[in-house]
mmCIF file with all atom_site columns, C-alpha atoms and ligand atoms in Angstrom:
data_model
loop_
_atom_site.group_PDB
_atom_site.id
_atom_site.type_symbol
_atom_site.label_atom_id
_atom_site.label_alt_id
_atom_site.label_comp_id
_atom_site.label_asym_id
_atom_site.label_entity_id
_atom_site.label_seq_id
_atom_site.pdbx_PDB_ins_code
_atom_site.Cartn_x
_atom_site.Cartn_y
_atom_site.Cartn_z
_atom_site.occupancy
_atom_site.B_iso_or_equiv
_atom_site.pdbx_formal_charge
_atom_site.auth_seq_id
_atom_site.auth_comp_id
_atom_site.auth_asym_id
_atom_site.auth_atom_id
_atom_site.pdbx_PDB_model_num
ATOM   1   C CA . MET A 1 1   ? 132.739 205.746 86.081 1.00 91.00 ? 1452 MET A CA 1
ATOM   2   C CA . LYS A 1 2   ? 130.008 205.962 83.462 1.00 98.00 ? 1453 LYS A CA 1
ATOM   3   C CA . ALA A 1 3   ? 126.723 204.111 83.894 1.00 98.00 ? 1454 ALA A CA 1
ATOM   4   C CA . ARG A 1 4   ? 126.409 201.237 81.443 1.00 98.00 ? 1455 ARG A CA 1
ATOM   5   C CA . VAL A 1 5   ? 123.120 201.196 79.537 1.00 99.00 ? 1456 VAL A CA 1
ATOM   6   C CA . GLY A 1 6   ? 121.634 198.330 77.524 1.00 99.00 ? 1457 GLY A CA 1
ATOM   7   C CA . VAL A 1 7   ? 119.110 199.281 74.845 1.00 99.00 ? 1458 VAL A CA 1
ATOM   8   C CA . LEU A 1 8   ? 116.245 197.068 73.643 1.00 98.00 ? 1459 LEU A CA 1
ATOM   9   C CA . ILE A 1 9   ? 114.843 197.753 70.174 1.00 98.00 ? 1460 ILE A CA 1
ATOM   10  C CA . SER A 1 10  ? 112.488 196.093 67.693 1.00 98.00 ? 1461 SER A CA 1
ATOM   11  C CA . GLY A 1 11  ? 112.899 198.235 64.576 1.00 98.00 ? 1462 GLY A CA 1
ATOM   12  C CA . ARG A 1 12  ? 114.216 201.481 63.188 1.00 98.00 ? 1463 ARG A CA 1
ATOM   13  C CA . GLY A 1 13  ? 116.184 202.479 66.273 1.00 98.00 ? 1464 GLY A CA 1
ATOM   14  C CA . SER A 1 14  ? 116.134 206.252 65.885 1.00 98.00 ? 1465 SER A CA 1
ATOM   15  C CA . ASN A 1 15  ? 115.783 206.796 69.643 1.00 98.00 ? 1466 ASN A CA 1
ATOM   16  C CA . MET A 1 16  ? 118.610 204.310 70.217 1.00 99.00 ? 1467 MET A CA 1
ATOM   17  C CA . ALA A 1 17  ? 120.716 206.327 67.747 1.00 98.00 ? 1468 ALA A CA 1
ATOM   18  C CA . ALA A 1 18  ? 119.921 209.514 69.686 1.00 99.00 ? 1469 ALA A CA 1
ATOM   19  C CA . LEU A 1 19  ? 121.092 207.834 72.911 1.00 99.00 ? 1470 LEU A CA 1
ATOM   20  C CA . ILE A 1 20  ? 124.307 206.649 71.213 1.00 98.00 ? 1471 ILE A CA 1
ATOM   21  C CA . ASP A 1 21  ? 124.981 210.111 69.742 1.00 98.00 ? 1472 ASP A CA 1
ATOM   22  C CA . ALA A 1 22  ? 124.504 211.815 73.094 1.00 98.00 ? 1473 ALA A CA 1
ATOM   23  C CA . ALA A 1 23  ? 126.850 209.327 74.753 1.00 98.00 ? 1474 ALA A CA 1
ATOM   24  C CA . ARG A 1 24  ? 129.710 210.529 72.487 1.00 98.00 ? 1475 ARG A CA 1
ATOM   25  C CA . ASP A 1 25  ? 129.887 213.686 74.610 1.00 98.00 ? 1476 ASP A CA 1
ATOM   26  C CA . PRO A 1 26  ? 132.615 213.049 77.203 1.00 98.00 ? 1477 PRO A CA 1
ATOM   27  C CA . ALA A 1 27  ? 130.362 214.752 79.779 1.00 98.00 ? 1478 ALA A CA 1
ATOM   28  C CA . CYS A 1 28  ? 127.546 212.242 79.213 1.00 98.00 ? 1479 CYS A CA 1
ATOM   29  C CA . PRO A 1 29  ? 127.166 210.106 82.368 1.00 98.00 ? 1480 PRO A CA 1
ATOM   30  C CA . TYR A 1 30  ? 126.237 206.929 80.492 1.00 98.00 ? 1481 TYR A CA 1
ATOM   31  C CA . THR A 1 31  ? 127.640 204.744 77.775 1.00 98.00 ? 1482 THR A CA 1
ATOM   32  C CA . VAL A 1 32  ? 125.598 202.394 75.556 1.00 98.00 ? 1483 VAL A CA 1
ATOM   33  C CA . ALA A 1 33  ? 127.219 199.037 76.296 1.00 98.00 ? 1484 ALA A CA 1
ATOM   34  C CA . LEU A 1 34  ? 124.962 196.702 74.318 1.00 98.00 ? 1485 LEU A CA 1
ATOM   35  C CA . VAL A 1 35  ? 121.944 196.780 72.014 1.00 98.00 ? 1486 VAL A CA 1
ATOM   36  C CA . ALA A 1 36  ? 119.588 193.807 71.860 1.00 98.00 ? 1487 ALA A CA 1
ATOM   37  C CA . SER A 1 37  ? 116.494 193.020 69.812 1.00 98.00 ? 1488 SER A CA 1
ATOM   38  C CA . ASP A 1 38  ? 113.753 190.452 69.419 1.00 98.00 ? 1489 ASP A CA 1
ATOM   39  C CA . ASN A 1 39  ? 113.970 191.102 65.665 1.00 97.00 ? 1490 ASN A CA 1
ATOM   40  C CA . PRO A 1 40  ? 117.077 190.049 63.704 1.00 97.00 ? 1491 PRO A CA 1
ATOM   41  C CA . ALA A 1 41  ? 115.984 192.349 60.850 1.00 98.00 ? 1492 ALA A CA 1
ATOM   42  C CA . ALA A 1 42  ? 115.748 195.478 63.016 1.00 98.00 ? 1493 ALA A CA 1
ATOM   43  C CA . PRO A 1 43  ? 117.553 198.263 61.092 1.00 98.00 ? 1494 PRO A CA 1
ATOM   44  C CA . GLY A 1 44  ? 118.730 199.676 64.424 1.00 98.00 ? 1495 GLY A CA 1
ATOM   45  C CA . LEU A 1 45  ? 121.055 196.689 64.915 1.00 98.00 ? 1496 LEU A CA 1
ATOM   46  C CA . ASP A 1 46  ? 123.212 197.822 61.988 1.00 98.00 ? 1497 ASP A CA 1
ATOM   47  C CA . ILE A 1 47  ? 123.234 201.409 63.249 1.00 98.00 ? 1498 ILE A CA 1
ATOM   48  C CA . ALA A 1 48  ? 124.552 200.136 66.598 1.00 98.00 ? 1499 ALA A CA 1
ATOM   49  C CA . ARG A 1 49  ? 127.208 197.932 64.989 1.00 98.00 ? 1500 ARG A CA 1
ATOM   50  C CA . GLU A 1 50  ? 128.368 200.788 62.768 1.00 98.00 ? 1501 GLU A CA 1
ATOM   51  C CA . ALA A 1 51  ? 128.796 202.818 65.955 1.00 98.00 ? 1502 ALA A CA 1
ATOM   52  C CA . GLY A 1 52  ? 130.992 200.018 67.341 1.00 98.00 ? 1503 GLY A CA 1
ATOM   53  C CA . ILE A 1 53  ? 128.428 198.813 69.857 1.00 98.00 ? 1504 ILE A CA 1
ATOM   54  C CA . PRO A 1 54  ? 127.775 195.078 70.204 1.00 98.00 ? 1505 PRO A CA 1
ATOM   55  C CA . ALA A 1 55  ? 124.280 194.215 69.012 1.00 98.00 ? 1506 ALA A CA 1
ATOM   56  C CA . LEU A 1 56  ? 122.492 190.900 69.293 1.00 98.00 ? 1507 LEU A CA 1
ATOM   57  C CA . ALA A 1 57  ? 119.128 189.555 68.191 1.00 98.00 ? 1508 ALA A CA 1
ATOM   58  C CA . THR A 1 58  ? 117.273 186.781 69.943 1.00 94.00 ? 1509 THR A CA 1
ATOM   59  C CA . PRO A 1 59  ? 114.145 185.615 68.161 1.00 85.00 ? 1510 PRO A CA 1
ATOM   60  C CA . GLY A 1 60  ? 112.071 182.773 69.595 1.00 90.00 ? 1511 GLY A CA 1
ATOM   61  C CA . ARG A 1 61  ? 109.988 182.249 72.710 1.00 96.00 ? 1512 ARG A CA 1
ATOM   62  C CA . ARG A 1 62  ? 109.709 185.073 75.205 1.00 97.00 ? 1513 ARG A CA 1
ATOM   63  C CA . ALA A 1 63  ? 111.205 183.115 78.093 1.00 97.00 ? 1514 ALA A CA 1
ATOM   64  C CA . ASP A 1 64  ? 114.277 182.149 76.032 1.00 97.00 ? 1515 ASP A CA 1
ATOM   65  C CA . ARG A 1 65  ? 114.623 185.623 74.598 1.00 98.00 ? 1516 ARG A CA 1
ATOM   66  C CA . GLU A 1 66  ? 114.442 187.326 77.964 1.00 98.00 ? 1517 GLU A CA 1
ATOM   67  C CA . ALA A 1 67  ? 116.893 184.846 79.503 1.00 98.00 ? 1518 ALA A CA 1
ATOM   68  C CA . ALA A 1 68  ? 119.334 185.701 76.701 1.00 98.00 ? 1519 ALA A CA 1
ATOM   69  C CA . PHE A 1 69  ? 118.820 189.463 77.195 1.00 98.00 ? 1520 PHE A CA 1
ATOM   70  C CA . ASP A 1 70  ? 119.263 189.108 80.944 1.00 98.00 ? 1521 ASP A CA 1
ATOM   71  C CA . ALA A 1 71  ? 122.506 187.159 80.604 1.00 98.00 ? 1522 ALA A CA 1
ATOM   72  C CA . ALA A 1 72  ? 123.913 189.452 77.909 1.00 98.00 ? 1523 ALA A CA 1
ATOM   73  C CA . PHE A 1 73  ? 123.124 192.614 79.867 1.00 98.00 ? 1524 PHE A CA 1
ATOM   74  C CA . ARG A 1 74  ? 124.629 191.214 83.054 1.00 98.00 ? 1525 ARG A CA 1
ATOM   75  C CA . ASP A 1 75  ? 127.773 190.046 81.187 1.00 98.00 ? 1526 ASP A CA 1
ATOM   76  C CA . ALA A 1 76  ? 128.102 193.538 79.711 1.00 98.00 ? 1527 ALA A CA 1
ATOM   77  C CA . GLY A 1 77  ? 127.867 195.128 83.165 1.00 98.00 ? 1528 GLY A CA 1
ATOM   78  C CA . VAL A 1 78  ? 124.627 196.899 82.314 1.00 98.00 ? 1529 VAL A CA 1
ATOM   79  C CA . GLY A 1 79  ? 122.880 198.689 85.185 1.00 98.00 ? 1530 GLY A CA 1
ATOM   80  C CA . THR A 1 80  ? 120.048 200.381 83.284 1.00 98.00 ? 1531 THR A CA 1
ATOM   81  C CA . ILE A 1 81  ? 117.934 199.082 80.402 1.00 99.00 ? 1532 ILE A CA 1
ATOM   82  C CA . ALA A 1 82  ? 116.450 201.651 78.010 1.00 99.00 ? 1533 ALA A CA 1
ATOM   83  C CA . LEU A 1 83  ? 113.555 200.478 75.857 1.00 98.00 ? 1534 LEU A CA 1
ATOM   84  C CA . ALA A 1 84  ? 113.594 202.294 72.523 1.00 98.00 ? 1535 ALA A CA 1
ATOM   85  C CA . GLY A 1 85  ? 110.792 201.100 70.312 1.00 98.00 ? 1536 GLY A CA 1
ATOM   86  C CA . TYR A 1 86  ? 110.808 197.623 71.860 1.00 98.00 ? 1537 TYR A CA 1
ATOM   87  C CA . MET A 1 87  ? 107.450 196.325 70.696 1.00 96.00 ? 1538 MET A CA 1
ATOM   88  C CA . ARG A 1 88  ? 107.043 193.282 72.977 1.00 96.00 ? 1539 ARG A CA 1
ATOM   89  C CA . LEU A 1 89  ? 105.633 193.148 76.453 1.00 96.00 ? 1540 LEU A CA 1
ATOM   90  C CA . LEU A 1 90  ? 108.287 192.211 78.987 1.00 98.00 ? 1541 LEU A CA 1
ATOM   91  C CA . SER A 1 91  ? 107.334 189.431 81.382 1.00 98.00 ? 1542 SER A CA 1
ATOM   92  C CA . ASP A 1 92  ? 106.583 190.298 84.998 1.00 98.00 ? 1543 ASP A CA 1
ATOM   93  C CA . ASP A 1 93  ? 109.543 188.138 85.922 1.00 98.00 ? 1544 ASP A CA 1
ATOM   94  C CA . PHE A 1 94  ? 111.971 190.141 83.777 1.00 98.00 ? 1545 PHE A CA 1
ATOM   95  C CA . VAL A 1 95  ? 110.579 193.437 85.067 1.00 98.00 ? 1546 VAL A CA 1
ATOM   96  C CA . ALA A 1 96  ? 110.923 192.185 88.653 1.00 98.00 ? 1547 ALA A CA 1
ATOM   97  C CA . ARG A 1 97  ? 114.545 191.160 88.111 1.00 98.00 ? 1548 ARG A CA 1
ATOM   98  C CA . TRP A 1 98  ? 115.391 194.658 86.811 1.00 98.00 ? 1549 TRP A CA 1
ATOM   99  C CA . ARG A 1 99  ? 112.906 196.551 88.975 1.00 98.00 ? 1550 ARG A CA 1
ATOM   100 C CA . GLY A 1 100 ? 113.543 200.288 88.971 1.00 98.00 ? 1551 GLY A CA 1
ATOM   101 C CA . HIS A 1 101 ? 116.260 199.923 86.333 1.00 98.00 ? 1552 HIS A CA 1
ATOM   102 C CA . ILE A 1 102 ? 114.206 199.849 83.106 1.00 98.00 ? 1553 ILE A CA 1
ATOM   103 C CA . VAL A 1 103 ? 113.007 203.007 81.372 1.00 98.00 ? 1554 VAL A CA 1
ATOM   104 C CA . ASN A 1 104 ? 110.926 203.503 78.237 1.00 98.00 ? 1555 ASN A CA 1
ATOM   105 C CA . ILE A 1 105 ? 109.996 206.303 75.867 1.00 98.00 ? 1556 ILE A CA 1
ATOM   106 C CA . HIS A 1 106 ? 106.335 206.473 74.945 1.00 98.00 ? 1557 HIS A CA 1
ATOM   107 C CA . PRO A 1 107 ? 104.871 208.769 72.272 1.00 98.00 ? 1558 PRO A CA 1
ATOM   108 C CA . SER A 1 108 ? 102.158 210.451 74.350 1.00 98.00 ? 1559 SER A CA 1
ATOM   109 C CA . LEU A 1 109 ? 101.801 212.753 77.315 1.00 98.00 ? 1560 LEU A CA 1
ATOM   110 C CA . LEU A 1 110 ? 101.217 210.014 79.877 1.00 98.00 ? 1561 LEU A CA 1
ATOM   111 C CA . PRO A 1 111 ? 98.938  209.169 81.574 1.00 98.00 ? 1562 PRO A CA 1
ATOM   112 C CA . ALA A 1 112 ? 97.056  209.947 78.347 1.00 98.00 ? 1563 ALA A CA 1
ATOM   113 C CA . TYR A 1 113 ? 97.079  207.290 75.631 1.00 98.00 ? 1564 TYR A CA 1
ATOM   114 C CA . ARG A 1 114 ? 98.876  204.294 77.022 1.00 98.00 ? 1565 ARG A CA 1
ATOM   115 C CA . GLY A 1 115 ? 99.390  201.558 74.424 1.00 97.00 ? 1566 GLY A CA 1
ATOM   116 C CA . LEU A 1 116 ? 99.313  201.912 70.641 1.00 97.00 ? 1567 LEU A CA 1
ATOM   117 C CA . ASP A 1 117 ? 98.023  204.439 68.061 1.00 98.00 ? 1568 ASP A CA 1
ATOM   118 C CA . THR A 1 118 ? 98.725  207.372 70.334 1.00 98.00 ? 1569 THR A CA 1
ATOM   119 C CA . HIS A 1 119 ? 98.865  209.995 67.566 1.00 98.00 ? 1570 HIS A CA 1
ATOM   120 C CA . ALA A 1 120 ? 95.602  208.963 65.932 1.00 98.00 ? 1571 ALA A CA 1
ATOM   121 C CA . ARG A 1 121 ? 93.942  209.049 69.346 1.00 98.00 ? 1572 ARG A CA 1
ATOM   122 C CA . ALA A 1 122 ? 95.299  212.534 70.135 1.00 98.00 ? 1573 ALA A CA 1
ATOM   123 C CA . ILE A 1 123 ? 94.050  213.837 66.770 1.00 98.00 ? 1574 ILE A CA 1
ATOM   124 C CA . ALA A 1 124 ? 90.639  212.181 67.182 1.00 98.00 ? 1575 ALA A CA 1
ATOM   125 C CA . ALA A 1 125 ? 90.286  213.779 70.616 1.00 98.00 ? 1576 ALA A CA 1
ATOM   126 C CA . ARG A 1 126 ? 91.150  217.208 69.088 1.00 98.00 ? 1577 ARG A CA 1
ATOM   127 C CA . ASP A 1 127 ? 93.942  217.678 71.609 1.00 98.00 ? 1578 ASP A CA 1
ATOM   128 C CA . ALA A 1 128 ? 95.829  220.952 71.258 1.00 98.00 ? 1579 ALA A CA 1
ATOM   129 C CA . GLU A 1 129 ? 99.061  219.309 72.380 1.00 98.00 ? 1580 GLU A CA 1
ATOM   130 C CA . ALA A 1 130 ? 100.761 215.959 71.999 1.00 98.00 ? 1581 ALA A CA 1
ATOM   131 C CA . GLY A 1 131 ? 104.183 214.808 73.088 1.00 98.00 ? 1582 GLY A CA 1
ATOM   132 C CA . CYS A 1 132 ? 106.264 212.076 74.592 1.00 98.00 ? 1583 CYS A CA 1
ATOM   133 C CA . SER A 1 133 ? 107.128 210.728 78.016 1.00 98.00 ? 1584 SER A CA 1
ATOM   134 C CA . VAL A 1 134 ? 110.061 208.849 79.478 1.00 98.00 ? 1585 VAL A CA 1
ATOM   135 C CA . HIS A 1 135 ? 108.928 206.617 82.319 1.00 98.00 ? 1586 HIS A CA 1
ATOM   136 C CA . VAL A 1 136 ? 110.062 203.823 84.589 1.00 98.00 ? 1587 VAL A CA 1
ATOM   137 C CA . VAL A 1 137 ? 108.844 200.426 83.394 1.00 98.00 ? 1588 VAL A CA 1
ATOM   138 C CA . THR A 1 138 ? 106.613 198.424 85.725 1.00 98.00 ? 1589 THR A CA 1
ATOM   139 C CA . GLU A 1 139 ? 104.432 195.370 85.160 1.00 96.00 ? 1590 GLU A CA 1
ATOM   140 C CA . GLU A 1 140 ? 101.557 197.626 84.106 1.00 96.00 ? 1591 GLU A CA 1
ATOM   141 C CA . LEU A 1 141 ? 101.821 198.927 80.508 1.00 95.00 ? 1592 LEU A CA 1
ATOM   142 C CA . ASP A 1 142 ? 103.115 202.525 80.218 1.00 95.00 ? 1593 ASP A CA 1
ATOM   143 C CA . ALA A 1 143 ? 102.169 203.207 83.843 1.00 95.00 ? 1594 ALA A CA 1
ATOM   144 C CA . GLY A 1 144 ? 105.407 203.687 85.830 1.00 97.00 ? 1595 GLY A CA 1
ATOM   145 C CA . GLU A 1 145 ? 106.763 206.941 87.246 1.00 98.00 ? 1596 GLU A CA 1
ATOM   146 C CA . VAL A 1 146 ? 107.057 209.649 84.588 1.00 98.00 ? 1597 VAL A CA 1
ATOM   147 C CA . LEU A 1 147 ? 110.632 210.987 84.543 1.00 98.00 ? 1598 LEU A CA 1
ATOM   148 C CA . GLY A 1 148 ? 110.238 213.662 81.882 1.00 98.00 ? 1599 GLY A CA 1
ATOM   149 C CA . GLN A 1 149 ? 108.002 214.882 79.075 1.00 98.00 ? 1600 GLN A CA 1
ATOM   150 C CA . ALA A 1 150 ? 108.229 217.058 75.963 1.00 99.00 ? 1601 ALA A CA 1
ATOM   151 C CA . ARG A 1 151 ? 105.244 218.783 74.348 1.00 98.00 ? 1602 ARG A CA 1
ATOM   152 C CA . VAL A 1 152 ? 104.541 219.670 70.734 1.00 98.00 ? 1603 VAL A CA 1
ATOM   153 C CA . PRO A 1 153 ? 101.470 221.338 69.215 1.00 98.00 ? 1604 PRO A CA 1
ATOM   154 C CA . VAL A 1 154 ? 98.870  219.371 67.271 1.00 98.00 ? 1605 VAL A CA 1
ATOM   155 C CA . LEU A 1 155 ? 98.381  221.473 64.113 1.00 98.00 ? 1606 LEU A CA 1
ATOM   156 C CA . PRO A 1 156 ? 95.340  221.765 61.855 1.00 97.00 ? 1607 PRO A CA 1
ATOM   157 C CA . GLY A 1 157 ? 95.458  219.108 59.153 1.00 97.00 ? 1608 GLY A CA 1
ATOM   158 C CA . ASP A 1 158 ? 97.853  216.849 61.065 1.00 98.00 ? 1609 ASP A CA 1
ATOM   159 C CA . THR A 1 159 ? 97.709  213.190 60.100 1.00 98.00 ? 1610 THR A CA 1
ATOM   160 C CA . PRO A 1 160 ? 99.008  210.590 62.559 1.00 98.00 ? 1611 PRO A CA 1
ATOM   161 C CA . ASP A 1 161 ? 102.209 210.297 60.471 1.00 98.00 ? 1612 ASP A CA 1
ATOM   162 C CA . VAL A 1 162 ? 102.859 214.027 60.402 1.00 98.00 ? 1613 VAL A CA 1
ATOM   163 C CA . LEU A 1 163 ? 102.245 214.322 64.130 1.00 98.00 ? 1614 LEU A CA 1
ATOM   164 C CA . ALA A 1 164 ? 104.427 211.259 64.777 1.00 98.00 ? 1615 ALA A CA 1
ATOM   165 C CA . GLU A 1 165 ? 107.327 212.945 62.994 1.00 98.00 ? 1616 GLU A CA 1
ATOM   166 C CA . ARG A 1 166 ? 106.976 216.094 65.114 1.00 98.00 ? 1617 ARG A CA 1
ATOM   167 C CA . VAL A 1 167 ? 106.792 214.036 68.302 1.00 98.00 ? 1618 VAL A CA 1
ATOM   168 C CA . LEU A 1 168 ? 109.742 211.863 67.227 1.00 98.00 ? 1619 LEU A CA 1
ATOM   169 C CA . ALA A 1 169 ? 112.001 214.919 66.920 1.00 98.00 ? 1620 ALA A CA 1
ATOM   170 C CA . ALA A 1 170 ? 111.033 215.805 70.502 1.00 98.00 ? 1621 ALA A CA 1
ATOM   171 C CA . GLU A 1 171 ? 111.730 212.201 71.602 1.00 99.00 ? 1622 GLU A CA 1
ATOM   172 C CA . HIS A 1 172 ? 115.264 212.412 70.249 1.00 98.00 ? 1623 HIS A CA 1
ATOM   173 C CA . SER A 1 173 ? 116.138 215.364 72.454 1.00 98.00 ? 1624 SER A CA 1
ATOM   174 C CA . LEU A 1 174 ? 114.128 214.283 75.510 1.00 99.00 ? 1625 LEU A CA 1
ATOM   175 C CA . TYR A 1 175 ? 115.356 210.697 75.890 1.00 99.00 ? 1626 TYR A CA 1
ATOM   176 C CA . PRO A 1 176 ? 119.131 211.327 76.195 1.00 98.00 ? 1627 PRO A CA 1
ATOM   177 C CA . LYS A 1 177 ? 118.514 214.181 78.630 1.00 98.00 ? 1628 LYS A CA 1
ATOM   178 C CA . VAL A 1 178 ? 116.189 212.189 80.895 1.00 98.00 ? 1629 VAL A CA 1
ATOM   179 C CA . LEU A 1 179 ? 118.361 209.068 80.746 1.00 98.00 ? 1630 LEU A CA 1
ATOM   180 C CA . ALA A 1 180 ? 121.391 211.119 81.802 1.00 98.00 ? 1631 ALA A CA 1
ATOM   181 C CA . GLU A 1 181 ? 119.421 212.447 84.793 1.00 98.00 ? 1632 GLU A CA 1
ATOM   182 C CA . PHE A 1 182 ? 118.093 208.979 85.636 1.00 98.00 ? 1633 PHE A CA 1
ATOM   183 C CA . VAL A 1 183 ? 121.475 207.239 85.779 1.00 98.00 ? 1634 VAL A CA 1
ATOM   184 C CA . THR A 1 184 ? 122.851 209.911 88.086 1.00 97.00 ? 1635 THR A CA 1
ATOM   185 C CA . ARG A 1 185 ? 119.934 210.219 90.493 1.00 93.00 ? 1636 ARG A CA 1
HETATM 186 C C1 . GRF B 2 .   ? 108.971 205.792 69.070 1.00 55.23 ? 91   GRF B C1 1
HETATM 187 O O1 . GRF B 2 .   ? 107.922 206.618 68.658 1.00 55.23 ? 91   GRF B O1 1
HETATM 188 C C2 . GRF B 2 .   ? 108.831 205.454 70.516 1.00 55.23 ? 91   GRF B C2 1
HETATM 189 O O2 . GRF B 2 .   ? 108.265 206.465 71.267 1.00 55.23 ? 91   GRF B O2 1
HETATM 190 C C3 . GRF B 2 .   ? 107.917 204.269 70.495 1.00 55.23 ? 91   GRF B C3 1
HETATM 191 O O3 . GRF B 2 .   ? 108.276 203.547 69.346 1.00 55.23 ? 91   GRF B O3 1
HETATM 192 C C4 . GRF B 2 .   ? 108.891 204.415 68.398 1.00 55.23 ? 91   GRF B C4 1
HETATM 193 C C5 . GRF B 2 .   ? 110.239 203.845 68.119 1.00 55.23 ? 91   GRF B C5 1
HETATM 194 O O4 . GRF B 2 .   ? 110.928 204.515 67.103 1.00 55.23 ? 91   GRF B O4 1
HETATM 195 N N1 . GRF B 2 .   ? 108.013 203.536 71.736 1.00 55.23 ? 91   GRF B N1 1
HETATM 196 P P1 . GRF B 2 .   ? 112.475 204.255 66.916 1.00 55.23 ? 91   GRF B P1 1
HETATM 197 O O5 . GRF B 2 .   ? 112.673 202.766 66.692 1.00 55.23 ? 91   GRF B O5 1
HETATM 198 O O6 . GRF B 2 .   ? 113.192 204.741 68.134 1.00 55.23 ? 91   GRF B O6 1
HETATM 199 O O7 . GRF B 2 .   ? 112.854 205.034 65.682 1.00 55.23 ? 91   GRF B O7 1
#
């Protein structure tokens, strides 16, 4: 039986879309069972619904929001939560309840550049390479076990936006691959 994945998004949802696309392959070991967001205006919610996947938004206080996510994921039989551009910090309590079952994609080669503005920081540091990492979510921001990484060059003249686009393309192939490995390990 396929692993049931719940995806948390806050915005565009292009990584979520990559996970959904990959799950169309009959050989994919996971299915995206539910998409949830803190932001009712997240464009990714419509992408999920168009793909026939239930999508819900729960604005409001963090405790209420996380209680709603928790209940919805459990009702949907979700075993793994994939964060895909979810821009809120999860509470320690939520992380503890799903310990070892939440993964995230972060646009840097962790442990470098935890947090925000990763591309600007890589350019400012004159790094030759940038990239993305899929990692297990723990209470500490962007600090859990790294499950997989993809590298791209930083090119002369790169702006943060140009570099972000190059990294994002790498994210879209890395995340489905690593998630498939994670749910079967
Ligand atoms: C991605 O760059 C991801 O690495 C970061 O937030 C961005 C989300 O983009 N965590 P999208 O919503 O998946 O298009």
